[in-house]
mmCIF file of C-alpha atoms in Angstrom:
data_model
loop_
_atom_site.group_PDB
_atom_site.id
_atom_site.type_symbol
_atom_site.label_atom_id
_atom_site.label_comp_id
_atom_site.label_asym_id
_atom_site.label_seq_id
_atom_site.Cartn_x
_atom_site.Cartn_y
_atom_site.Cartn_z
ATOM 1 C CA UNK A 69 -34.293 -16.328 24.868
ATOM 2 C CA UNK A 70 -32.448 -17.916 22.026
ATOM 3 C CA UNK A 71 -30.435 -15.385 19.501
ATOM 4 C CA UNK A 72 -31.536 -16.403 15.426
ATOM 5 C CA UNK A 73 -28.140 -17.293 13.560
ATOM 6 C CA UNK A 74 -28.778 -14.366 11.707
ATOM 7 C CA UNK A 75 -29.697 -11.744 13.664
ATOM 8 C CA UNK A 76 -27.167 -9.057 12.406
ATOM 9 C CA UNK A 77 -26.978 -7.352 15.999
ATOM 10 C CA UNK A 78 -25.303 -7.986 18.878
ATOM 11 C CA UNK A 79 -26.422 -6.438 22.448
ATOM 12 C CA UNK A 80 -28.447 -4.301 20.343
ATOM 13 C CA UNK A 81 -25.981 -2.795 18.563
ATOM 14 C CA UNK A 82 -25.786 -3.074 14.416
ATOM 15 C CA UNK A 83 -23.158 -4.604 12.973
ATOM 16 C CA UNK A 84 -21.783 -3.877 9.831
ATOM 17 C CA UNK A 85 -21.177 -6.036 7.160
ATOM 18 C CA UNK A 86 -17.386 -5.158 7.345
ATOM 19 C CA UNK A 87 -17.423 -6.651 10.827
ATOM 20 C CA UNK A 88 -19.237 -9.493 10.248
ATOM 21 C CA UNK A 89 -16.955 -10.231 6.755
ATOM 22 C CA UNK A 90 -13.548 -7.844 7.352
ATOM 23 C CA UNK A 91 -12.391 -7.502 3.774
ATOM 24 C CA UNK A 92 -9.039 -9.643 3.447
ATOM 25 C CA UNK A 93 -5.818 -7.238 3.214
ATOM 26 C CA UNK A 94 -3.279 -10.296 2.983
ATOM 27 C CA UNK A 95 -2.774 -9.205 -0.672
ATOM 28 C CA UNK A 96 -2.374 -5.344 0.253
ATOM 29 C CA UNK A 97 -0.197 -6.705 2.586
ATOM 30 C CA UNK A 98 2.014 -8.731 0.029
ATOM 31 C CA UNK A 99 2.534 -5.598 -2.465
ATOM 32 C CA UNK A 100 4.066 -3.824 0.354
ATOM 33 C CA UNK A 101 6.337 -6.388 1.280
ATOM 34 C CA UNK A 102 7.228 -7.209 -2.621
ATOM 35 C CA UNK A 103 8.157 -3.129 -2.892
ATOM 36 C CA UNK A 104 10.709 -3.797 0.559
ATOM 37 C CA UNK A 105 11.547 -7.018 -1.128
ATOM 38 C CA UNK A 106 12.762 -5.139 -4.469
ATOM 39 C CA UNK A 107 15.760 -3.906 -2.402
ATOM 40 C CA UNK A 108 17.287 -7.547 -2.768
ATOM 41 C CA UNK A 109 15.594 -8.371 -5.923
ATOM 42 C CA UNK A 110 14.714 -5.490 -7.997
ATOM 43 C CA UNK A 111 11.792 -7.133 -10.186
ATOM 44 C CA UNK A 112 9.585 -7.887 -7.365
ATOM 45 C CA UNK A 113 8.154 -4.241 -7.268
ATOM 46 C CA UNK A 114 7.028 -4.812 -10.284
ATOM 47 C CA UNK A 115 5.145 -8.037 -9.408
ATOM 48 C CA UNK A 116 3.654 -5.297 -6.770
ATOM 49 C CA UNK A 117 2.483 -3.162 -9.051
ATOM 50 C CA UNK A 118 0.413 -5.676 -10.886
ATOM 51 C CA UNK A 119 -1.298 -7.026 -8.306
ATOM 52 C CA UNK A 120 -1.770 -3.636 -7.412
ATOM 53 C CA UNK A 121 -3.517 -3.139 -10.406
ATOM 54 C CA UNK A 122 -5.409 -6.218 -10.386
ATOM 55 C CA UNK A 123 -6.929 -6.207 -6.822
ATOM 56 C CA UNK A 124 -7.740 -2.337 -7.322
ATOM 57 C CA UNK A 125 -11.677 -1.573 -6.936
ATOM 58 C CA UNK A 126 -12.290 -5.063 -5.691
ATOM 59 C CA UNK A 127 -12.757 -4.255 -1.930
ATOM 60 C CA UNK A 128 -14.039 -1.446 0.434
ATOM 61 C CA UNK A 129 -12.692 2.118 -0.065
ATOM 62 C CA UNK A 130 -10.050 2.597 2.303
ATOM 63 C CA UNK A 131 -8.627 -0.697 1.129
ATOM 64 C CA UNK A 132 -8.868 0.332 -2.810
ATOM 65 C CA UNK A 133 -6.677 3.573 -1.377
ATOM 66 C CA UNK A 134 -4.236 1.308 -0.220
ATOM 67 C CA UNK A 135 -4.123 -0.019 -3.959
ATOM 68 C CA UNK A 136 -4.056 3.117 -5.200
ATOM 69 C CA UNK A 137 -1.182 4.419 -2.832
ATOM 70 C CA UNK A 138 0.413 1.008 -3.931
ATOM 71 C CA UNK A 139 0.538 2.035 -7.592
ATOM 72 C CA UNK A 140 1.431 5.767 -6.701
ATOM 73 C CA UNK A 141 4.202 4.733 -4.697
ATOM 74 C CA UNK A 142 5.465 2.309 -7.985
ATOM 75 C CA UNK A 143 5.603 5.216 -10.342
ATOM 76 C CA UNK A 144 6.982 7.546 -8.536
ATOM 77 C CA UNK A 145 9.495 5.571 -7.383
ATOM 78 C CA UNK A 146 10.338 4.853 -10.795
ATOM 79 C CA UNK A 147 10.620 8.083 -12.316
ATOM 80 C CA UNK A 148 12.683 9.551 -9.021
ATOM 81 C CA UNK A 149 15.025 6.367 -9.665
ATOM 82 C CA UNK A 150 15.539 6.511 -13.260
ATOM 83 C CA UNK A 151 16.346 10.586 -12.751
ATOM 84 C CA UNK A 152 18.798 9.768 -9.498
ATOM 85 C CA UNK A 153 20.349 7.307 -11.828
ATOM 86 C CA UNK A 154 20.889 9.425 -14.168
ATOM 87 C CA UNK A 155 22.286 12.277 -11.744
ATOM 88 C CA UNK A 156 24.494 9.525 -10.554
ATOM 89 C CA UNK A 157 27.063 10.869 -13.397
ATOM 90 C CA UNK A 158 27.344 14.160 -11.403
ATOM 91 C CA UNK A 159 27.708 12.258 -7.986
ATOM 92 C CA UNK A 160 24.464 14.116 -6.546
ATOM 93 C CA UNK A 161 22.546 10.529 -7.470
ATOM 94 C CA UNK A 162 24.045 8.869 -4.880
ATOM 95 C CA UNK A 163 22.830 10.177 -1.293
ATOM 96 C CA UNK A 164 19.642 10.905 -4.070
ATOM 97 C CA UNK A 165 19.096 6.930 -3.856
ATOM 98 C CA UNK A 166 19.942 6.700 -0.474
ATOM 99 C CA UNK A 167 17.043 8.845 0.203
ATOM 100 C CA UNK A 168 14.841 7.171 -2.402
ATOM 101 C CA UNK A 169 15.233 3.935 -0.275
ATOM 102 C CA UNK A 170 14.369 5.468 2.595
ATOM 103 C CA UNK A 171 11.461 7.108 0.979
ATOM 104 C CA UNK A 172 10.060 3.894 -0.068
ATOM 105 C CA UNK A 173 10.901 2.309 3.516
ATOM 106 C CA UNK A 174 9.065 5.066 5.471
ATOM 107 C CA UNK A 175 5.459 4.500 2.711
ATOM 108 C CA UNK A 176 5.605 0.610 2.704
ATOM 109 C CA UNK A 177 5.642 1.218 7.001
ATOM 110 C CA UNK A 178 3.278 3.513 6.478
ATOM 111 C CA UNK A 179 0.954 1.000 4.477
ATOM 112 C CA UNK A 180 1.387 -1.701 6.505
ATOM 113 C CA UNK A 181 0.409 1.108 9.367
ATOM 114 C CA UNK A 182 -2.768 1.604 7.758
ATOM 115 C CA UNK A 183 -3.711 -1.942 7.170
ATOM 116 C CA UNK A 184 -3.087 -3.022 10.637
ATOM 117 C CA UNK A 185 -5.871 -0.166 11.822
ATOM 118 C CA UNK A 186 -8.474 -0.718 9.125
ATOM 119 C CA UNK A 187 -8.031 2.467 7.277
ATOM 120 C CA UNK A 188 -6.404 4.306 4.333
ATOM 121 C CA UNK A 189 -3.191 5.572 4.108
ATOM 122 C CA UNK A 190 -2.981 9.337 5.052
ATOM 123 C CA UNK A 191 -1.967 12.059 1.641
ATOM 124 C CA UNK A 192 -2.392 9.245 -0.773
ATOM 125 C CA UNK A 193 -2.224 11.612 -3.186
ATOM 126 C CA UNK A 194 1.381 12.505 -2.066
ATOM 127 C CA UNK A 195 4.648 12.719 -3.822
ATOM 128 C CA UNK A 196 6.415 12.686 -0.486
ATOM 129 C CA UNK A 197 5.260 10.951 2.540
#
């Protein structure tokens, strides 16, 4: 008995758009390596960001949270760097960067973590981790 072409089950078992089509993270994937890229060329992160922005709401929902992780993870990174740089005058900024970098380290790994198994990024919503 011949299968049709489109039959959209396999051994009786449904399968899901998704499966058939898996949504494309090569661009999710980019953005996090831009943001780890930033540490030898600082405007790449915001290259990121845009694309961020751009690709945002144009694939499934755990993928969008990656975007949306993408763009919290910009902003706060700015705002923590531009007040370590500023505590840099009272010496405290410095180990303050230090752990900013590793910060930003530990949520691109994170990212590309989630990618890699098909799902969102745990506490998007986050300022930490």
């Amino acid at each position: 008995m011949r299968e049709d072409a489109n039959d959209a089950s396999l051994n009786g078992e449904v399968i899901s758009e998704e499966q058939r089509h898996p949504p494309d993270t090569t661009m999710a994937m980019v953005i996090y390596a831009l943001y780890l890229a930033s540490f030898f060329l600082g405007f790449t992160s915001l290259i990121g960001v845009i694309i961020a922005y751009v690709y945002k709401g144009k694939g499934p929902a755990w993928l969008d949270e990656h975007y949306r992780y993408q763009i919290r993870t910009f902003w706060i990174g700015l705002l923590y760097g531009v007040v370590f740089s500023i505590l840099t005058l009272v010496v405290i900024g410095f180990p303050l960067l230090l752990a900013l970098a590793v910060w930003l380290i530990i949520r691109c790994v994170k990212g590309f973590k989630g990618l890699q198994e098909k799902r969102a990024p745990s506490n998007v919503d986050t300022w930490l981790f």
